[in-house]
Coordinates of C-alpha atoms and ligand atoms in Angstrom, one line a residue:
X1 CA 192.7 -40.3 4.5
X2 CA 196.2 -41.1 3.3
X3 CA 197.4 -44.5 2.2
X4 CA 195.5 -47.6 3.4
X5 CA 197.8 -50.5 2.8
X6 CA 196.1 -53.8 2.8
X7 CA 198.6 -55.7 0.8
X8 CA 200.8 -57.0 3.6
X9 CA 201.0 -60.6 2.1
X10 CA 202.9 -59.0 -0.8
X11 CA 205.2 -57.1 1.5
X12 CA 205.2 -55.2 4.8
X13 CA 206.6 -51.8 6.0
X14 CA 209.9 -52.0 7.7
X15 CA 209.3 -51.3 11.4
X16 CA 210.9 -48.1 12.6
X17 CA 212.9 -49.9 15.2
X18 CA 214.2 -52.3 12.5
X19 CA 215.3 -49.5 10.3
X20 CA 217.0 -47.8 13.2
X21 CA 219.1 -50.9 14.0
X22 CA 220.0 -51.3 10.4
X23 CA 221.2 -47.8 9.5
X24 CA 224.6 -47.8 11.2
X25 CA 225.6 -50.9 9.2
X26 CA 225.1 -49.0 6.0
X27 CA 227.2 -46.2 7.4
X28 CA 230.1 -46.2 9.8
X29 CA 229.9 -49.9 10.7
X30 CA 230.7 -51.3 7.2
X31 CA 233.1 -54.0 8.3
X32 CA 233.1 -57.5 6.9
X33 CA 232.0 -59.9 9.6
X34 CA 234.6 -62.4 8.5
X35 CA 237.5 -60.0 9.2
X36 CA 239.9 -60.8 12.1
X37 CA 240.1 -57.2 13.3
X38 CA 237.9 -55.6 16.0
X39 CA 236.0 -53.6 13.3
X40 CA 234.7 -56.8 11.6
X41 CA 234.1 -58.2 15.1
X42 CA 231.6 -55.5 15.9
X43 CA 229.5 -56.7 12.9
X44 CA 229.9 -60.4 13.5
X45 CA 228.7 -59.9 17.1
X46 CA 225.5 -58.4 15.8
X47 CA 225.0 -61.2 13.3
X48 CA 225.3 -63.6 16.2
X49 CA 222.6 -61.7 18.0
X50 CA 220.4 -61.7 14.9
X51 CA 220.7 -65.5 14.6
X52 CA 219.7 -65.9 18.2
X53 CA 216.8 -63.6 17.8
X54 CA 215.5 -65.5 14.7
X55 CA 216.0 -68.8 16.5
X56 CA 214.1 -67.6 19.5
X57 CA 211.1 -66.6 17.4
X58 CA 210.7 -70.2 16.0
X59 CA 211.9 -72.3 19.0
X60 CA 215.2 -73.2 17.3
X61 CA 218.8 -73.2 18.1
X62 CA 220.9 -70.4 16.6
X63 CA 223.1 -73.1 14.9
X64 CA 220.1 -74.2 13.0
X65 CA 219.6 -70.8 11.3
X66 CA 221.1 -69.9 7.9
X67 CA 220.6 -66.5 6.4
X68 CA 219.7 -66.4 2.7
X69 CA 218.8 -63.8 0.1
X70 CA 215.0 -64.3 0.3
X71 CA 212.2 -66.8 0.9
X72 CA 212.5 -68.0 -2.7
X73 CA 216.2 -68.9 -2.2
X74 CA 215.3 -70.8 1.1
X75 CA 212.7 -72.8 -0.9
X76 CA 215.1 -73.5 -3.8
X77 CA 218.0 -74.4 -1.5
X78 CA 215.8 -76.8 0.5
X79 CA 214.6 -78.6 -2.6
X80 CA 218.0 -78.8 -4.1
X81 CA 219.6 -80.0 -0.9
X82 CA 217.0 -82.8 -0.4
X83 CA 217.3 -84.3 -3.8
X84 CA 221.1 -84.2 -3.6
X85 CA 221.2 -85.7 -0.1
X86 CA 218.8 -88.6 -1.0
X87 CA 219.9 -89.3 -4.6
X88 CA 218.3 -92.8 -4.7
X89 CA 214.8 -91.5 -4.1
X90 CA 213.1 -90.0 -7.2
X91 CA 209.7 -88.9 -5.8
X92 CA 208.6 -85.6 -4.4
X93 CA 205.2 -84.8 -2.8
X94 CA 203.8 -81.2 -2.6
X95 CA 200.5 -79.4 -2.8
X96 CA 198.9 -77.7 -5.7
X97 CA 198.7 -74.4 -3.9
X98 CA 202.4 -73.8 -3.1
X99 CA 204.1 -70.5 -4.1
X100 CA 205.8 -70.3 -7.5
X101 CA 209.2 -70.4 -5.6
X102 CA 208.2 -74.1 -4.8
X103 CA 206.3 -75.1 -8.0
X104 CA 209.0 -73.6 -10.3
X105 CA 211.9 -75.8 -8.9
X106 CA 209.5 -78.9 -9.0
X107 CA 208.7 -78.3 -12.6
X108 CA 212.4 -78.1 -13.3
X109 CA 213.0 -81.4 -11.5
X110 CA 209.9 -82.9 -13.2
X111 CA 211.4 -82.1 -16.6
X112 CA 214.6 -83.9 -15.5
X113 CA 212.9 -87.2 -14.5
X114 CA 211.7 -86.8 -10.9
X115 CA 208.1 -87.8 -10.2
X116 CA 206.2 -85.0 -8.4
X117 CA 202.8 -85.7 -6.8
X118 CA 200.6 -82.7 -6.2
X119 CA 198.1 -82.8 -3.4
X120 CA 194.7 -81.4 -4.1
X121 CA 192.7 -79.1 -1.8
X122 CA 188.9 -79.1 -1.4
X123 CA 186.7 -76.1 -2.0
X124 CA 187.5 -74.9 1.6
X125 CA 191.1 -74.9 0.7
X126 CA 191.9 -77.9 3.0
X127 CA 194.2 -80.9 2.3
X128 CA 193.0 -84.5 2.7
X129 CA 195.4 -86.4 5.0
X130 CA 194.4 -89.7 3.4
X131 CA 195.6 -88.5 0.2
X132 CA 198.8 -87.3 1.8
X133 CA 199.3 -90.8 3.2
X134 CA 198.7 -92.4 -0.1
X135 CA 201.1 -90.3 -2.0
X136 CA 204.2 -90.6 0.3
X137 CA 206.2 -93.8 0.1
X138 CA 209.8 -95.1 0.6
X139 CA 210.9 -93.6 -2.7
X140 CA 209.9 -90.1 -1.6
X141 CA 213.0 -87.8 -1.0
X142 CA 211.1 -84.7 0.0
X143 CA 207.7 -83.6 1.1
X144 CA 207.0 -79.9 0.9
X145 CA 204.0 -78.2 2.4
X146 CA 203.5 -74.5 3.2
X147 CA 202.5 -73.6 6.7
X148 CA 199.9 -71.1 5.5
X149 CA 198.6 -70.2 2.0
X150 CA 199.5 -66.7 0.8
X151 CA 196.2 -66.1 -1.0
X152 CA 193.6 -67.7 1.2
X153 CA 195.4 -67.7 4.5
X154 CA 194.4 -71.4 5.1
X155 CA 196.8 -73.1 7.6
X156 CA 197.7 -76.6 6.9
X157 CA 198.2 -79.6 9.4
X158 CA 202.0 -79.4 9.2
X159 CA 202.8 -81.8 11.9
X160 CA 200.5 -84.5 10.7
X161 CA 202.0 -84.2 7.2
X162 CA 205.6 -84.2 8.7
X163 CA 204.9 -87.4 10.7
X164 CA 203.8 -89.1 7.5
X165 CA 207.0 -87.9 5.7
X166 CA 209.2 -89.0 8.5
X167 CA 207.5 -92.4 8.7
X168 CA 209.0 -93.0 5.2
X169 CA 212.4 -91.4 5.8
X170 CA 211.7 -88.4 3.6
X171 CA 213.0 -85.0 4.3
X172 CA 210.1 -82.5 5.3
X173 CA 210.3 -78.9 4.1
X174 CA 207.9 -76.2 5.2
X175 CA 207.5 -72.8 3.5
X176 CA 206.5 -70.6 6.5
X177 CA 207.1 -67.4 4.7
X178 CA 203.5 -66.2 5.3
X179 CA 203.1 -67.8 8.8
X180 CA 206.3 -66.3 10.5
X181 CA 205.3 -63.4 12.7
X182 CA 201.6 -64.1 12.3
X183 CA 201.1 -67.3 14.2
X184 CA 203.2 -69.1 16.8
X185 CA 206.0 -71.4 15.4
X186 CA 207.7 -73.7 17.7
X187 CA 210.2 -76.1 16.1
X188 CA 211.6 -77.4 19.4
X189 CA 209.5 -80.6 19.1
X190 CA 208.6 -80.7 15.4
X191 CA 208.8 -82.9 12.4
X192 CA 210.1 -80.1 10.2
X193 CA 213.6 -80.6 8.7
X194 CA 213.9 -77.4 6.6
X195 CA 211.8 -74.2 7.0
X196 CA 211.8 -71.1 4.9
X197 CA 211.1 -67.5 6.1
X198 CA 211.4 -64.1 4.5
X199 CA 212.3 -60.8 6.2
X200 CA 210.0 -58.5 4.3
X201 CA 206.9 -60.4 5.2
X202 CA 207.2 -59.6 8.9
X203 CA 208.3 -55.9 9.0
X204 CA 211.9 -56.6 8.2
X205 CA 213.9 -55.6 5.1
X206 CA 213.7 -57.1 1.6
X207 CA 216.5 -59.2 0.4
X208 CA 217.0 -61.4 3.4
X209 CA 215.5 -64.8 4.2
X210 CA 216.0 -67.6 6.6
X211 CA 216.6 -71.3 6.1
X212 CA 216.1 -73.3 9.2
X213 CA 217.9 -76.7 9.0
X214 CA 217.1 -79.0 11.9
X215 CA 220.3 -80.3 13.6
X216 CA 221.3 -83.6 12.2
X217 CA 219.4 -83.2 9.0
X218 CA 221.8 -83.6 6.0
X219 CA 222.2 -80.5 3.9
X220 CA 224.0 -79.8 0.6
X221 CA 224.6 -76.1 0.0
X222 CA 223.3 -74.4 -3.1
X223 CA 225.9 -71.5 -3.1
X224 CA 229.4 -72.9 -2.6
X225 CA 232.8 -71.3 -2.5
X226 CA 232.8 -69.6 0.9
X227 CA 232.8 -70.5 4.5
X228 CA 230.0 -68.1 5.5
X229 CA 226.9 -69.3 7.3
X230 CA 228.7 -72.5 8.6
X231 CA 229.6 -73.4 5.0
X232 CA 225.9 -73.5 4.2
X233 CA 225.6 -70.4 2.0
X234 CA 228.7 -68.8 0.5
X235 CA 228.9 -65.1 0.0
X236 CA 229.7 -62.1 2.2
X237 CA 226.7 -61.5 4.4
X238 CA 224.0 -58.8 3.8
X239 CA 224.9 -57.5 7.2
X240 CA 222.4 -54.6 7.6
X241 CA 219.5 -56.8 6.4
X242 CA 220.5 -59.7 8.6
X243 CA 220.6 -57.3 11.6
X244 CA 217.2 -56.0 10.4
X245 CA 215.6 -59.4 10.2
X246 CA 216.9 -60.2 13.6
X247 CA 215.2 -57.1 15.1
X248 CA 212.0 -57.9 13.1
X249 CA 212.0 -61.4 14.6
X250 CA 212.4 -59.9 18.1
X251 CA 209.4 -57.6 17.4
X252 CA 207.4 -60.4 15.9
X253 CA 207.5 -62.3 19.2
X254 CA 205.2 -59.5 20.5
X255 CA 203.2 -59.1 17.3
X256 CA 202.0 -62.7 17.2
X257 CA 199.6 -62.0 20.1
X258 CA 198.5 -58.8 18.5
X259 CA 197.6 -60.6 15.3
X260 CA 195.1 -62.7 17.3
X261 CA 193.7 -60.0 19.5
X262 CA 193.7 -57.1 17.2
X263 CA 194.3 -58.0 13.6
X264 CA 191.9 -61.0 13.3
X265 CA 188.9 -59.0 14.7
X266 CA 189.7 -56.1 12.2
X267 CA 189.9 -58.6 9.4
X268 CA 186.7 -60.2 10.4
X269 CA 184.9 -56.9 10.5
X270 CA 186.2 -55.9 7.1
X271 CA 185.3 -59.3 5.6
X272 CA 181.8 -59.5 7.1
X273 CA 181.1 -55.9 6.3
X274 CA 181.9 -56.4 2.7
X275 CA 179.9 -59.7 2.5
X276 CA 176.9 -57.9 4.1
X277 CA 177.0 -54.8 1.9
X278 CA 178.0 -56.2 -1.5
X279 CA 175.5 -58.5 -3.2
X280 CA 177.0 -61.6 -4.9
X281 CA 180.2 -61.5 -2.9
X282 CA 181.8 -64.7 -1.6
X283 CA 184.7 -65.6 0.6
X284 CA 187.2 -67.8 -1.2
X285 CA 188.2 -70.9 0.8
X286 CA 186.1 -70.9 4.0
X287 CA 188.4 -73.4 5.7
X288 CA 189.9 -73.0 9.2
X289 CA 192.2 -72.4 10.8
X290 CA 193.6 -69.5 8.8
X291 CA 196.0 -66.6 9.1
X292 CA 194.6 -63.8 11.2
X293 CA 195.3 -61.0 8.6
X294 CA 194.2 -62.5 5.3
X295 CA 190.9 -62.2 3.4
X296 CA 190.1 -63.4 -0.1
X297 CA 186.7 -62.3 -1.5
X298 CA 185.2 -62.8 -4.9
X299 CA 182.8 -60.2 -6.4
X300 CA 180.8 -61.7 -9.2
X301 CA 180.4 -59.9 -12.6
X302 CA 183.4 -57.6 -12.3
X303 CA 187.1 -57.9 -12.6
X304 CA 189.5 -57.8 -9.6
X305 CA 191.9 -55.5 -11.5
X306 CA 189.2 -53.0 -12.1
X307 CA 188.4 -52.9 -8.4
X308 CA 192.1 -52.7 -7.6
X309 CA 192.5 -49.7 -9.9
X310 CA 189.5 -47.9 -8.5
X311 CA 190.7 -48.6 -4.9
X312 CA 194.1 -47.4 -5.9
X313 CA 192.6 -44.1 -6.9
X314 CA 191.2 -43.9 -3.4
X315 CA 194.8 -44.7 -2.1
X316 CA 193.7 -48.1 -0.9
X317 CA 196.1 -51.1 -1.8
X318 CA 195.1 -54.7 -2.1
X319 CA 195.9 -57.4 -4.7
X320 CA 193.7 -59.3 -7.2
X321 CA 193.2 -63.0 -7.9
X322 CA 195.3 -62.9 -11.0
X323 CA 199.0 -62.5 -11.7
X324 CA 200.4 -60.7 -14.7
X325 CA 202.5 -63.2 -16.7
X326 CA 204.1 -62.1 -20.0
X327 CA 201.6 -59.3 -20.4
X328 CA 198.4 -61.4 -19.9
X329 CA 196.4 -62.0 -16.7
X330 CA 196.7 -65.5 -15.4
X331 CA 194.1 -66.6 -13.0
X332 CA 195.5 -67.6 -9.6
X333 CA 196.5 -71.3 -9.5
X334 CA 195.6 -71.3 -5.8
X335 CA 192.0 -70.2 -6.4
X336 CA 191.7 -72.6 -9.4
X337 CA 192.9 -75.5 -7.2
X338 CA 190.1 -74.7 -4.8
X339 CA 187.7 -75.1 -7.7
X340 CA 186.7 -71.4 -7.7
X341 CA 185.1 -70.8 -11.1
X342 CA 187.3 -69.0 -13.6
X343 CA 185.1 -65.8 -13.8
X344 CA 185.0 -65.7 -10.0
X345 CA 188.8 -66.0 -9.8
X346 CA 189.1 -63.0 -12.0
X347 CA 186.7 -61.1 -9.7
X348 CA 188.7 -61.8 -6.6
X349 CA 190.4 -59.5 -4.2
X350 CA 192.9 -60.2 -1.6
X351 CA 193.1 -57.9 1.4
X352 CA 195.9 -58.6 3.9
X353 CA 196.2 -56.5 7.1
X354 CA 199.1 -56.0 9.5
X355 CA 199.6 -55.0 13.1
X356 CA 199.8 -51.4 11.8
X357 CA 196.3 -51.5 10.3
X358 CA 193.9 -49.1 12.1
X359 CA 190.3 -49.2 12.9
X360 CA 189.6 -46.1 10.9
X361 CA 191.3 -47.6 7.9
X362 CA 188.9 -50.5 7.9
X363 CA 185.9 -48.0 8.1
X364 CA 187.4 -46.2 5.2
X365 CA 187.6 -49.3 3.0
X366 CA 184.0 -50.3 4.1
X367 CA 182.8 -46.9 3.0
X368 CA 184.8 -46.9 -0.3
X369 CA 184.6 -50.4 -1.6
X370 CA 180.8 -51.2 -1.9
X371 CA 180.1 -48.1 -4.1
X372 CA 183.1 -49.0 -6.3
X373 CA 181.6 -52.5 -6.8
X374 CA 178.2 -51.1 -7.6
X375 CA 179.7 -48.6 -10.1
X376 CA 181.7 -51.3 -11.8
X377 CA 178.8 -53.6 -12.0
X378 CA 176.6 -50.9 -13.6
X379 CA 179.3 -50.5 -16.3
X380 CA 179.8 -54.3 -16.8
X381 CA 177.9 -56.1 -19.5
X382 CA 177.4 -59.0 -17.0
X383 CA 176.4 -56.6 -14.1
X384 CA 172.9 -56.2 -13.0
Ligands
PLP401 N1 206.6 -68.4 -0.2 C1 205.4 -67.7 0.0 C2 204.3 -68.5 0.7 C3 205.3 -66.4 -0.3 O1 204.1 -65.8 -0.1 C4 206.4 -65.7 -0.9 C5 206.2 -64.3 -1.3 O2 205.2 -63.9 -1.6 C6 207.6 -66.4 -1.1 C7 207.6 -67.7 -0.7 C8 208.8 -65.8 -1.7 O3 209.4 -64.9 -0.7 P1 210.5 -63.8 -1.2 O4 209.7 -62.7 -1.8 O5 211.2 -63.4 0.0 O6 211.3 -64.5 -2.2

């Protein structure tokens, strides 16, 4: 069997239809959408269509969509805007399990005098709404909570958190990078002010993101010096990628159902199969609801990286519970926040499926992975 790609939370394949729509804009249709002539107009018309398609995926109005360079930029821009728009408020509330593209900017602000409160999660990976209510007050400029966690897949009670934020006049930002295209998102009657998405997580291209800004919410741009994107993000547009993310959003409207009917049963079969056949294997974060495509499993006595390398030899791609930072392996802050013991974090594997994952690929992983675990344990001084 050729490549089995189960690392879709890291990035996804560009759908064939997406690539097909993008290609002419790298070729003959290279006009600048800001140009007055017909040639630029051909491109700006497609950008309008892309904006409408993305808006339609999330129940927004096209005027509420700003294209950015990636999910990380959307997160950074939201944070920067909120603290600039509410300068008298010096508090921020977020969770311990956010992506580094949220935690990094908050660390930056913390070092410059802002007070950042980090909400904890329980061993299931769930937030405590009482703690959320305690932490938000009238001095809070911004509350940030991800829609779904990239490592465990746990989905947070976004609207409840948003209501608490709004009751104190704070801006509410949601990082929906992992949720978009996998679960329904409808912002038509929502408490979310800013929302981040990223093209490459739902079968669109890399290098393009979305920042949704609810109509009427104040916004201070991060990139200034150009009129593009309604003066909200200066710089000549990444036209082909914007057209690509528009097509990806269009496809995602159909994929959301497939995630529930097809991807979740495959993920459950994979997960249960591994838990049944591998001794001392545990699901990290058994909370619900969770994304249909994500599974995080810890294998005691061995290291996730060793499993990854052995899987990679069998052309199976996943990811581990650690990140390589400055040459050393840092245990995942998400799994640590859940209270997963240090050694178990190092033995963790994240497998993330997509609408393109096939039944026989799951059979292949179920055949290959348990013997790898056994073999590594036999080599490990802690194995048995
Ligand atoms: N937020 C979450 C939850 C993510 O999982 C990621 C990427 O892994 C990002 C933000 C960053 O997105 P991008 O890679 O487009 O910068």
